[in-house]
mmCIF file of C-alpha atoms in Angstrom:
data_model
loop_
_atom_site.group_PDB
_atom_site.id
_atom_site.type_symbol
_atom_site.label_atom_id
_atom_site.label_comp_id
_atom_site.label_asym_id
_atom_site.label_seq_id
_atom_site.Cartn_x
_atom_site.Cartn_y
_atom_site.Cartn_z
ATOM 1 C CA UNK A 7 -14.644 -50.067 37.403
ATOM 2 C CA UNK A 8 -14.772 -52.479 34.863
ATOM 3 C CA UNK A 9 -16.145 -51.115 32.148
ATOM 4 C CA UNK A 10 -16.261 -54.298 30.038
ATOM 5 C CA UNK A 11 -18.293 -56.014 32.720
ATOM 6 C CA UNK A 12 -21.918 -56.752 31.170
ATOM 7 C CA UNK A 13 -24.360 -58.478 33.851
ATOM 8 C CA UNK A 14 -25.326 -61.322 34.405
ATOM 9 C CA UNK A 15 -28.481 -63.766 35.456
ATOM 10 C CA UNK A 16 -26.082 -64.852 38.795
ATOM 11 C CA UNK A 17 -24.812 -60.956 39.761
ATOM 12 C CA UNK A 18 -28.554 -60.142 38.921
ATOM 13 C CA UNK A 19 -29.802 -62.607 41.246
ATOM 14 C CA UNK A 20 -27.682 -61.979 44.156
ATOM 15 C CA UNK A 21 -28.145 -57.850 44.079
ATOM 16 C CA UNK A 22 -31.552 -59.643 44.152
ATOM 17 C CA UNK A 23 -30.944 -61.108 47.408
ATOM 18 C CA UNK A 24 -28.314 -57.947 48.931
ATOM 19 C CA UNK A 25 -31.260 -56.094 48.308
ATOM 20 C CA UNK A 26 -34.644 -58.081 50.255
ATOM 21 C CA UNK A 27 -34.352 -62.266 51.018
ATOM 22 C CA UNK A 28 -37.882 -62.955 48.994
ATOM 23 C CA UNK A 29 -37.174 -62.149 45.397
ATOM 24 C CA UNK A 30 -40.789 -60.630 45.148
ATOM 25 C CA UNK A 31 -39.927 -58.094 47.602
ATOM 26 C CA UNK A 32 -37.403 -57.149 45.824
ATOM 27 C CA UNK A 33 -38.855 -56.631 42.472
ATOM 28 C CA UNK A 34 -40.242 -54.756 44.373
ATOM 29 C CA UNK A 35 -37.882 -52.769 46.599
ATOM 30 C CA UNK A 36 -36.229 -52.841 43.144
ATOM 31 C CA UNK A 37 -38.503 -50.872 41.663
ATOM 32 C CA UNK A 38 -40.072 -48.319 44.343
ATOM 33 C CA UNK A 39 -35.305 -47.931 44.660
ATOM 34 C CA UNK A 40 -35.112 -46.649 40.961
ATOM 35 C CA UNK A 41 -37.448 -44.336 40.858
ATOM 36 C CA UNK A 42 -36.641 -42.499 43.977
ATOM 37 C CA UNK A 43 -33.540 -42.482 41.454
ATOM 38 C CA UNK A 44 -35.730 -39.989 38.511
ATOM 39 C CA UNK A 45 -36.753 -37.725 40.566
ATOM 40 C CA UNK A 46 -33.697 -37.183 42.635
ATOM 41 C CA UNK A 47 -31.646 -37.292 38.979
ATOM 42 C CA UNK A 48 -34.688 -34.823 37.135
ATOM 43 C CA UNK A 49 -35.072 -33.002 40.268
ATOM 44 C CA UNK A 50 -30.612 -31.574 39.525
ATOM 45 C CA UNK A 51 -32.071 -31.134 35.976
ATOM 46 C CA UNK A 52 -30.452 -34.396 34.657
ATOM 47 C CA UNK A 53 -31.478 -34.925 30.491
ATOM 48 C CA UNK A 54 -31.249 -38.034 31.460
ATOM 49 C CA UNK A 55 -32.204 -39.344 35.093
ATOM 50 C CA UNK A 56 -33.583 -42.603 33.283
ATOM 51 C CA UNK A 57 -30.751 -43.754 32.039
ATOM 52 C CA UNK A 58 -28.364 -42.192 34.479
ATOM 53 C CA UNK A 59 -30.865 -44.672 37.285
ATOM 54 C CA UNK A 60 -30.352 -48.156 34.748
ATOM 55 C CA UNK A 61 -25.678 -46.967 35.285
ATOM 56 C CA UNK A 62 -26.142 -47.033 38.298
ATOM 57 C CA UNK A 63 -28.102 -50.191 39.361
ATOM 58 C CA UNK A 64 -25.028 -51.382 37.094
ATOM 59 C CA UNK A 65 -22.366 -49.964 39.737
ATOM 60 C CA UNK A 66 -24.137 -50.953 42.427
ATOM 61 C CA UNK A 67 -25.084 -54.138 41.365
ATOM 62 C CA UNK A 68 -21.177 -54.928 39.982
ATOM 63 C CA UNK A 69 -19.356 -53.769 43.890
ATOM 64 C CA UNK A 70 -23.002 -55.872 46.082
ATOM 65 C CA UNK A 71 -21.397 -59.775 45.366
ATOM 66 C CA UNK A 72 -17.792 -58.196 47.108
ATOM 67 C CA UNK A 73 -20.168 -56.228 49.467
ATOM 68 C CA UNK A 74 -23.638 -57.952 50.045
ATOM 69 C CA UNK A 75 -21.765 -60.264 52.907
ATOM 70 C CA UNK A 76 -20.769 -57.080 54.799
ATOM 71 C CA UNK A 77 -23.088 -54.633 54.303
ATOM 72 C CA UNK A 78 -25.660 -53.678 56.690
ATOM 73 C CA UNK A 79 -28.745 -51.578 56.472
ATOM 74 C CA UNK A 80 -31.012 -50.026 54.613
ATOM 75 C CA UNK A 81 -28.850 -50.510 50.604
ATOM 76 C CA UNK A 82 -31.566 -47.578 49.132
ATOM 77 C CA UNK A 83 -28.693 -43.946 51.201
ATOM 78 C CA UNK A 84 -26.504 -46.353 49.147
ATOM 79 C CA UNK A 85 -27.639 -46.249 45.641
ATOM 80 C CA UNK A 86 -28.153 -42.971 45.910
ATOM 81 C CA UNK A 87 -24.694 -42.147 47.091
ATOM 82 C CA UNK A 88 -23.387 -43.916 43.464
ATOM 83 C CA UNK A 89 -25.945 -41.595 41.511
ATOM 84 C CA UNK A 90 -24.862 -38.752 42.550
ATOM 85 C CA UNK A 91 -21.399 -39.448 42.367
ATOM 86 C CA UNK A 92 -22.788 -40.751 38.219
ATOM 87 C CA UNK A 93 -24.568 -37.262 38.406
ATOM 88 C CA UNK A 94 -21.041 -35.285 38.351
ATOM 89 C CA UNK A 95 -19.710 -37.290 36.030
ATOM 90 C CA UNK A 96 -21.758 -37.133 33.730
ATOM 91 C CA UNK A 97 -22.694 -33.958 33.714
ATOM 92 C CA UNK A 98 -17.955 -33.040 33.850
ATOM 93 C CA UNK A 99 -18.914 -34.846 30.978
ATOM 94 C CA UNK A 100 -22.126 -33.566 29.229
ATOM 95 C CA UNK A 101 -21.462 -29.742 30.248
ATOM 96 C CA UNK A 102 -18.112 -28.804 30.619
ATOM 97 C CA UNK A 103 -18.710 -24.672 32.537
ATOM 98 C CA UNK A 104 -18.307 -22.098 29.200
ATOM 99 C CA UNK A 105 -16.627 -19.520 31.032
ATOM 100 C CA UNK A 106 -18.944 -15.946 31.508
ATOM 101 C CA UNK A 107 -17.009 -12.684 29.645
ATOM 102 C CA UNK A 108 -15.497 -10.424 32.069
ATOM 103 C CA UNK A 109 -17.283 -7.088 30.957
ATOM 104 C CA UNK A 110 -20.812 -7.617 29.963
ATOM 105 C CA UNK A 111 -22.492 -4.773 27.605
ATOM 106 C CA UNK A 112 -24.410 -2.834 29.884
ATOM 107 C CA UNK A 113 -27.683 -3.151 28.924
ATOM 108 C CA UNK A 114 -29.567 -0.556 26.652
ATOM 109 C CA UNK A 115 -31.952 1.680 28.853
ATOM 110 C CA UNK A 116 -35.627 1.047 27.552
ATOM 111 C CA UNK A 117 -37.299 3.874 25.383
ATOM 112 C CA UNK A 118 -40.546 3.421 27.274
ATOM 113 C CA UNK A 119 -38.696 4.410 31.051
ATOM 114 C CA UNK A 120 -38.699 7.727 29.655
ATOM 115 C CA UNK A 121 -42.871 8.031 29.437
ATOM 116 C CA UNK A 122 -42.594 6.639 32.043
ATOM 117 C CA UNK A 123 -41.711 8.749 33.818
ATOM 118 C CA UNK A 124 -42.779 11.242 31.745
ATOM 119 C CA UNK A 125 -46.174 10.744 32.214
ATOM 120 C CA UNK A 126 -45.717 9.888 35.980
ATOM 121 C CA UNK A 127 -44.817 13.643 36.307
ATOM 122 C CA UNK A 128 -47.708 14.459 34.290
ATOM 123 C CA UNK A 129 -50.824 12.483 36.334
ATOM 124 C CA UNK A 130 -48.563 13.591 39.853
ATOM 125 C CA UNK A 131 -49.765 17.063 38.661
ATOM 126 C CA UNK A 132 -52.549 16.821 38.060
ATOM 127 C CA UNK A 133 -53.196 14.655 42.191
ATOM 128 C CA UNK A 134 -54.858 17.839 44.337
ATOM 129 C CA UNK A 135 -51.868 18.983 46.903
ATOM 130 C CA UNK A 136 -53.516 17.150 48.946
ATOM 131 C CA UNK A 137 -53.155 13.682 47.221
ATOM 132 C CA UNK A 138 -50.193 14.944 46.181
ATOM 133 C CA UNK A 139 -48.236 15.812 49.176
ATOM 134 C CA UNK A 140 -49.821 12.535 50.847
ATOM 135 C CA UNK A 141 -47.760 10.012 48.246
ATOM 136 C CA UNK A 142 -44.796 11.411 48.273
ATOM 137 C CA UNK A 143 -44.929 11.247 52.292
ATOM 138 C CA UNK A 144 -45.939 8.361 52.913
ATOM 139 C CA UNK A 145 -43.862 5.931 49.758
ATOM 140 C CA UNK A 146 -41.121 8.125 51.719
ATOM 141 C CA UNK A 147 -38.902 5.570 54.059
ATOM 142 C CA UNK A 148 -37.959 1.704 54.580
ATOM 143 C CA UNK A 149 -38.221 -0.584 57.268
ATOM 144 C CA UNK A 150 -39.116 0.196 60.528
ATOM 145 C CA UNK A 151 -38.937 3.767 60.016
ATOM 146 C CA UNK A 152 -41.694 3.956 56.874
ATOM 147 C CA UNK A 153 -43.521 2.108 59.927
ATOM 148 C CA UNK A 154 -43.135 5.360 62.148
ATOM 149 C CA UNK A 155 -42.965 7.453 59.692
ATOM 150 C CA UNK A 156 -46.905 6.840 57.956
ATOM 151 C CA UNK A 157 -47.954 7.177 62.201
ATOM 152 C CA UNK A 158 -47.282 9.235 62.497
ATOM 153 C CA UNK A 159 -48.268 11.072 59.423
ATOM 154 C CA UNK A 160 -51.841 9.319 60.607
ATOM 155 C CA UNK A 161 -51.645 11.456 63.952
ATOM 156 C CA UNK A 162 -50.970 14.421 61.374
ATOM 157 C CA UNK A 163 -53.847 14.464 59.546
ATOM 158 C CA UNK A 164 -55.268 13.675 62.205
ATOM 159 C CA UNK A 165 -56.539 9.995 61.208
ATOM 160 C CA UNK A 166 -56.076 6.353 62.296
ATOM 161 C CA UNK A 167 -53.310 4.021 59.853
ATOM 162 C CA UNK A 168 -55.375 1.873 58.460
ATOM 163 C CA UNK A 169 -57.508 5.258 57.086
ATOM 164 C CA UNK A 170 -54.184 6.489 56.492
ATOM 165 C CA UNK A 171 -53.701 3.206 54.279
ATOM 166 C CA UNK A 172 -56.499 3.052 53.175
ATOM 167 C CA UNK A 173 -55.953 6.856 51.598
ATOM 168 C CA UNK A 174 -52.867 6.565 50.416
ATOM 169 C CA UNK A 175 -53.949 3.671 48.129
ATOM 170 C CA UNK A 176 -56.881 4.599 46.981
ATOM 171 C CA UNK A 177 -54.773 7.257 46.038
ATOM 172 C CA UNK A 178 -52.257 5.371 44.482
ATOM 173 C CA UNK A 179 -55.348 4.137 42.099
ATOM 174 C CA UNK A 180 -56.049 7.308 40.769
ATOM 175 C CA UNK A 181 -52.195 7.574 39.764
ATOM 176 C CA UNK A 182 -52.324 4.808 38.621
ATOM 177 C CA UNK A 183 -55.354 4.759 36.878
ATOM 178 C CA UNK A 184 -53.784 8.299 35.510
ATOM 179 C CA UNK A 185 -51.034 6.724 34.117
ATOM 180 C CA UNK A 186 -51.821 3.874 32.424
ATOM 181 C CA UNK A 187 -53.956 6.752 30.508
ATOM 182 C CA UNK A 188 -50.911 7.985 29.581
ATOM 183 C CA UNK A 189 -49.393 6.040 28.277
ATOM 184 C CA UNK A 190 -51.870 4.797 25.756
ATOM 185 C CA UNK A 191 -52.050 7.929 24.658
ATOM 186 C CA UNK A 192 -48.357 9.129 24.302
ATOM 187 C CA UNK A 193 -46.812 7.859 21.204
ATOM 188 C CA UNK A 194 -44.144 5.016 21.271
ATOM 189 C CA UNK A 195 -40.416 6.467 20.818
#
């Protein structure tokens, strides 16, 4: 495509005729396609979607002079294809890919993690032995094993699965309140 190409009234009229024989309908189609292109380019993270939509129209208008007679069907998909290509072209020029370092430093453990675990240990000891055992056993397994384990635990306790769920939830709430209190009282490291 020529870089010094400029839009002429004749080229624009031929382009509008290609969009729709009725000039008013062609204008509506133009606005509809432009809005759609701006949305697509915005969703792809384009910083200047309006400018790229306008450049898309310029490129399509240049080509429309040659293909208007032979093109069949709705022109909107052609606009989208040109906009996609233009977006990738623009992105490669504007933002070259930065290489990531091969060895990223390990993050330092947060000091609050130790406090969280210390408070959890203290609060677990404050629970009644039956509730402590319930919490430890209730949250033991994963996936299907968790479901089977909870059914077995409910049978051992002589209660239904829903009653077990409620009991575990209440115990966990008590434990969470204790941990929150402990964290507010414990000095920050």
